[in-house]
Amino acid sequence: MSAHSLPDNAVWHSLEPKLALQQLSTSADTGLTKEEVQQRLQKYGTNELEESNGRSPWEILVDQFKNVMLLMLIAVALISGFLDFLRWQSGGLKPGEVPFKDTIAILAIVILNGILGYVQESRAEQALAALKKLSSPNVRVIRNGKQLEIAGKDLVPGDIMLLEAGMQVAADGRLIDQSNLQIRESALTGEAEAVNKQSEITLPEDAALGDRINLVFQGTEVVQGRGKVLVTNTGMTTELGKIAEMLQSVESEPTPLQQRMTQLGNVLVTGSLILVAIVIIGGMLHAYFTGLTGNDLWKRLQELVEVSLSMAVAVVPEGLPAVITVTLALGTQRMVRRNALIRKLPAVETLGSVTTICSDKTGTLTQNKMVVQRLFTNNQAFQVTGDGYAPQGEFRLDGAQVSLEDHPTVSALLVACATCNDSLLQHKEGQWTILGDPTEGALVTLAAKGGIEKDQWDSKLPRVSEFPFSSERKRMSIIAKIEPVDTGSLLGNLDPMLKSRVKDERYLMFTKGSPELVLARCQYIDNGKQFIHLNDDIRKLILAENDNMASNGLRVLGFAYKPLTEVPPEGSDEASETELVWLGLVGMLDAPRPEVRAAVQECRDAGIRPVMITGDHQLTARAIAKDLGIVEDFNARVLIGQELQKMSDQELEQQVDLVSIYARVAPEHKLRIVQALQRRGRFVAMTGDGVNDAPALKQADIGIAMGITGTDVSKEASDMILLDDNFATIVAATKEGRVVYTNIRRFIKYILGSNIGEVLTVAAAPLLGLGGVPLSPLQILWMNLVTDGLPALALAVEPPEPDVMKRPPFSPRESIFARGLGSYMIRIGIVFAIITIAMMAWAYNYTHQPGYPQPESWKTMVFTTLCLAQMGHAIAIRSNNQLSIQMNPLSNPYVLGAVVITSILQLMLVYVPSLRAFFGTQILDQTQLLVCFGFSALMFIWIEAEKIFFRIIGKRNV
């Protein structure tokens, strides 16, 4: 049952608990009655995510046979079967001839192609299924004054839900009561740090989702504490349900390759039908005017229909779908070796059309390993050396190493870094690693570089209370107890002034957070000798240094402290975090991955625009983008989330081509960015890792999920998964996509050039007055599947040309026949036909000499010549411009192997009796075979001559 709207569309985070309970007519102590639950189940529906009706497996299978080329082959098979039936009934079959073999072979190809398409399409989207896994199977509630355990799907608005550590939240709700409740909302917001929840607080109506600390959300996880929750939203009205609705509203568009294959099929079938009409109408008119009547006219019609059937089979590249599928599959294997896992096969080729890559910053463009680079305290800027999380490094002032004994304010700052911190530095398997948040890990490492060991100082200053971090406050504080026995030595090591300052106090509060907000709560600054009142000039100096650090790509935190005589009560942060003593600034860098700079430059050389999307500060984002080469100067435009939120879709569309950096962006903004770029005609790859990134990933032309940090939902919504979360991998995959598309075009040229030659050859036979059809449908199927198929597969692994990433991407909307491919196919097809028709005329006369034992062997010569000519074509087409003699034959040994194997197989059809009988061929004598080889070689010579000609006139061949 679909969900109904809730009372007055209440904004639950802005309501006090008591008022929220009144809105839903329930009690925090007794909950709902059984009757009320049943009524609300009827009204609001079950607490389940609803799936829109998609295509059934049967519909997907039937759709495969709506392809215009397969429909034409089905018609050919039926007509061929009907003609065979007439011949069988009239006794017209030759001795040993198998009836219906053409029909069976054609229908087998149709069925195989249909199954191939079905297998690819039936891999339905699993993103919604992954969302459903986030629903809790069981939940504890209060109903009729009693605690019960019920199925999560039976929750209704107004239920009182009980939470404790380890549980998954089963519905959205308003907190009524809580004790030390922390919930990890990374599945929903992408933020890894657990959120400290508060029940009594009310928030502004426009508070961001991540700031609604008085609400809980379906699919999130209770890390610690307990809570009592009023269920406000269930099913599709939850935040998770809204994401599910967005996912299902995003319509899947055909990929460029699918669009091109549809266009190719339409053109081929239309051309084929026109030729068939010309042959049948022209042939019948010729028969009529030459006086054929009765049975002779009927036989003539049958001959023309057989010619038409062969033409129809010839024009359809039956092996093309299989070759494309294998090519894409080989591409996925090469991409996996480069740490890119392809989930949807057509995405391999689609990557080659990407014009814009929208990438997260943290962990993708950078290492997600924070390292402190700079300190600013007592009006002095210190540089910090060292790499990663190793606790070794130096502190430098104006380039010279300094001792921290001479700089007590630095020591005090390092103690604040170590104690106001929840992460641990550990040495594991020969490496220093962090257990906890990367930012806090950088602070612990910094302290260790200065000799401040966290575990030692946690015992000297044991934590007794804290004011946790929230995205609204943008700061956190811890309250530590000063043990009397340690007072002298501890505080003496920090700062003599600090020692005198806390003469009568027994507690210290350390505060860290946003420099602007922490500084605003400070009244003093400790310069190491005395406390100074923080005047406006000093504040401006500190803020200027903060901006300087941020503009150089550093993430900056401010630190302060305050001596206390007693532990402040819980929830008194606003009153307690005042009159603080400023300690200093710490600037850290999430260093760019070393390989990303080269990858960004490769993007630019390839005409692909990289775009950074981050939740970080705009100055930090701009600095990192400048360092990586995403933008060229520090004045580049940065669009922040607040501005984006206020823009209409039309206004955003006007800006997206001008902006390469998006900062302070929420995941839900990504969908709008993708859609705006697509409306501008851009072909977009988008990265994401959170649940609410899923709609943007699905909307993007290529959705890229993070393999390490990504959620199951984001992975299921994506086309590709980065196994190493590395931007350089996207660029490598894009290069592979271009190679795949180039090779697909190469073997389409190869296959269709010969197909056109086959069609023209078959059409020419009756026009030249030659008796019978030179090629049967079965022989044409052999050519299209084996003679074309094996070399085409070999061409699919042709290595990339040197300039593959030195040119702009080809338009994803370009025709399959663009850039000369259509003219090449027609030109080569005509040359194929001229060579084969000339040979056919000679062979017909040769085999119809008086007394020649095998007058029908001219047909086998046509069959053999076409097949062998394709081998020369395969060798020559490896490069558009280089002569075959200039190329290393071992750079793609598969082509040489395919040519040899296919040639041997072709000769087996002529000289192995059982195969000869099945395929209707005849033995060729030495002269005939040499003539076939001679005429076939002309195809290779022609293509090589074309390359020389285009080189002379200075035109790049297709």
mmCIF file of C-alpha atoms in Angstrom, residues 367-482:
data_model
loop_
_atom_site.group_PDB
_atom_site.id
_atom_site.type_symbol
_atom_site.label_atom_id
_atom_site.label_comp_id
_atom_site.label_asym_id
_atom_site.label_seq_id
_atom_site.Cartn_x
_atom_site.Cartn_y
_atom_site.Cartn_z
ATOM 1 C CA GLN A 367 45.499 9.740 -0.387
ATOM 2 C CA ASN A 368 42.944 10.110 2.448
ATOM 3 C CA LYS A 369 45.950 10.227 4.750
ATOM 4 C CA MET A 370 46.183 13.523 6.596
ATOM 5 C CA VAL A 371 49.663 14.839 7.493
ATOM 6 C CA VAL A 372 50.246 18.032 9.487
ATOM 7 C CA GLN A 373 52.392 20.453 7.508
ATOM 8 C CA ARG A 374 52.233 23.702 9.462
ATOM 9 C CA LEU A 375 51.592 25.132 12.966
ATOM 10 C CA PHE A 376 50.883 28.703 13.899
ATOM 11 C CA THR A 377 51.189 29.697 17.534
ATOM 12 C CA ASN A 378 52.492 32.738 19.387
ATOM 13 C CA ASN A 379 52.608 34.612 16.062
ATOM 14 C CA GLN A 380 55.111 32.109 14.661
ATOM 15 C CA ALA A 381 54.638 29.671 11.787
ATOM 16 C CA PHE A 382 56.373 26.295 12.161
ATOM 17 C CA GLN A 383 56.887 23.790 9.386
ATOM 18 C CA VAL A 384 56.582 20.088 10.248
ATOM 19 C CA THR A 385 58.456 17.433 8.283
ATOM 20 C CA GLY A 386 57.829 13.714 8.095
ATOM 21 C CA ASP A 387 55.777 11.360 5.983
ATOM 22 C CA GLY A 388 52.543 9.501 6.581
ATOM 23 C CA TYR A 389 51.741 8.362 10.109
ATOM 24 C CA ALA A 390 55.334 7.646 11.137
ATOM 25 C CA PRO A 391 56.037 9.511 14.413
ATOM 26 C CA GLN A 392 59.368 10.860 13.186
ATOM 27 C CA GLY A 393 59.884 14.390 11.949
ATOM 28 C CA GLU A 394 61.256 17.832 12.639
ATOM 29 C CA PHE A 395 59.832 21.187 13.626
ATOM 30 C CA ARG A 396 61.328 24.067 11.656
ATOM 31 C CA LEU A 397 61.091 27.812 12.053
ATOM 32 C CA ASP A 398 62.228 29.886 9.093
ATOM 33 C CA GLY A 399 63.843 26.743 7.679
ATOM 34 C CA ALA A 400 65.913 25.920 10.775
ATOM 35 C CA GLN A 401 65.187 23.002 13.092
ATOM 36 C CA VAL A 402 64.065 24.059 16.572
ATOM 37 C CA SER A 403 63.785 22.426 19.998
ATOM 38 C CA LEU A 404 60.312 22.460 21.512
ATOM 39 C CA GLU A 405 61.834 23.207 24.943
ATOM 40 C CA ASP A 406 62.336 26.722 23.668
ATOM 41 C CA HIS A 407 58.728 26.957 22.448
ATOM 42 C CA PRO A 408 56.371 25.964 25.293
ATOM 43 C CA THR A 409 53.259 27.123 23.414
ATOM 44 C CA VAL A 410 54.015 24.499 20.758
ATOM 45 C CA SER A 411 54.249 21.808 23.455
ATOM 46 C CA ALA A 412 50.927 22.955 24.920
ATOM 47 C CA LEU A 413 49.375 22.823 21.437
ATOM 48 C CA LEU A 414 50.669 19.281 20.936
ATOM 49 C CA VAL A 415 49.183 18.149 24.272
ATOM 50 C CA ALA A 416 45.840 19.535 23.115
ATOM 51 C CA CYS A 417 46.235 17.598 19.843
ATOM 52 C CA ALA A 418 46.891 14.355 21.742
ATOM 53 C CA THR A 419 44.268 14.605 24.480
ATOM 54 C CA CYS A 420 41.366 16.159 22.537
ATOM 55 C CA ASN A 421 41.427 13.136 20.282
ATOM 56 C CA ASP A 422 39.739 9.727 19.893
ATOM 57 C CA SER A 423 42.177 8.007 17.504
ATOM 58 C CA LEU A 424 45.173 5.785 18.198
ATOM 59 C CA LEU A 425 48.564 5.526 16.535
ATOM 60 C CA GLN A 426 49.709 1.917 16.210
ATOM 61 C CA HIS A 427 52.640 0.048 14.675
ATOM 62 C CA LYS A 428 51.340 -2.979 12.781
ATOM 63 C CA GLU A 429 53.159 -5.337 10.413
ATOM 64 C CA GLY A 430 56.043 -2.927 9.972
ATOM 65 C CA GLN A 431 53.805 0.083 9.245
ATOM 66 C CA TRP A 432 52.429 2.945 11.277
ATOM 67 C CA THR A 433 48.670 3.078 10.964
ATOM 68 C CA ILE A 434 45.791 4.965 12.509
ATOM 69 C CA LEU A 435 42.843 3.465 14.301
ATOM 70 C CA GLY A 436 40.167 6.122 13.946
ATOM 71 C CA ASP A 437 39.502 9.260 11.938
ATOM 72 C CA PRO A 438 42.313 10.308 9.505
ATOM 73 C CA THR A 439 42.180 13.936 10.690
ATOM 74 C CA GLU A 440 42.566 12.976 14.343
ATOM 75 C CA GLY A 441 45.237 10.483 13.312
ATOM 76 C CA ALA A 442 47.284 13.333 11.830
ATOM 77 C CA LEU A 443 47.062 15.192 15.172
ATOM 78 C CA VAL A 444 48.183 12.156 17.204
ATOM 79 C CA THR A 445 51.103 11.681 14.798
ATOM 80 C CA LEU A 446 52.024 15.357 15.122
ATOM 81 C CA ALA A 447 52.060 15.105 18.914
ATOM 82 C CA ALA A 448 54.231 11.965 18.753
ATOM 83 C CA LYS A 449 56.743 13.809 16.526
ATOM 84 C CA GLY A 450 57.106 16.304 19.386
ATOM 85 C CA GLY A 451 57.538 13.590 22.019
ATOM 86 C CA ILE A 452 53.946 13.827 23.292
ATOM 87 C CA GLU A 453 52.717 10.218 23.511
ATOM 88 C CA LYS A 454 48.920 10.018 23.629
ATOM 89 C CA ASP A 455 48.649 7.024 25.983
ATOM 90 C CA GLN A 456 50.994 8.644 28.519
ATOM 91 C CA TRP A 457 49.158 11.939 28.483
ATOM 92 C CA ASP A 458 45.765 10.249 28.663
ATOM 93 C CA SER A 459 46.900 8.837 32.012
ATOM 94 C CA LYS A 460 48.313 12.178 33.147
ATOM 95 C CA LEU A 461 45.195 14.020 32.046
ATOM 96 C CA PRO A 462 42.400 11.419 32.189
ATOM 97 C CA ARG A 463 39.256 12.452 30.380
ATOM 98 C CA VAL A 464 36.236 12.822 32.635
ATOM 99 C CA SER A 465 33.717 14.437 30.285
ATOM 100 C CA GLU A 466 33.294 15.901 26.833
ATOM 101 C CA PHE A 467 31.186 18.050 24.588
ATOM 102 C CA PRO A 468 31.106 15.995 21.379
ATOM 103 C CA PHE A 469 31.572 17.336 17.889
ATOM 104 C CA SER A 470 28.533 18.110 15.771
ATOM 105 C CA SER A 471 28.268 19.542 12.297
ATOM 106 C CA GLU A 472 26.260 22.432 13.717
ATOM 107 C CA ARG A 473 28.813 23.376 16.431
ATOM 108 C CA LYS A 474 31.835 22.459 14.293
ATOM 109 C CA ARG A 475 33.950 21.907 17.405
ATOM 110 C CA MET A 476 34.476 19.487 20.286
ATOM 111 C CA SER A 477 35.825 19.787 23.816
ATOM 112 C CA ILE A 478 37.144 17.321 26.379
ATOM 113 C CA ILE A 479 37.455 17.905 30.102
ATOM 114 C CA ALA A 480 40.519 16.294 31.704
ATOM 115 C CA LYS A 481 41.297 15.904 35.386
ATOM 116 C CA ILE A 482 44.608 17.242 36.667
#
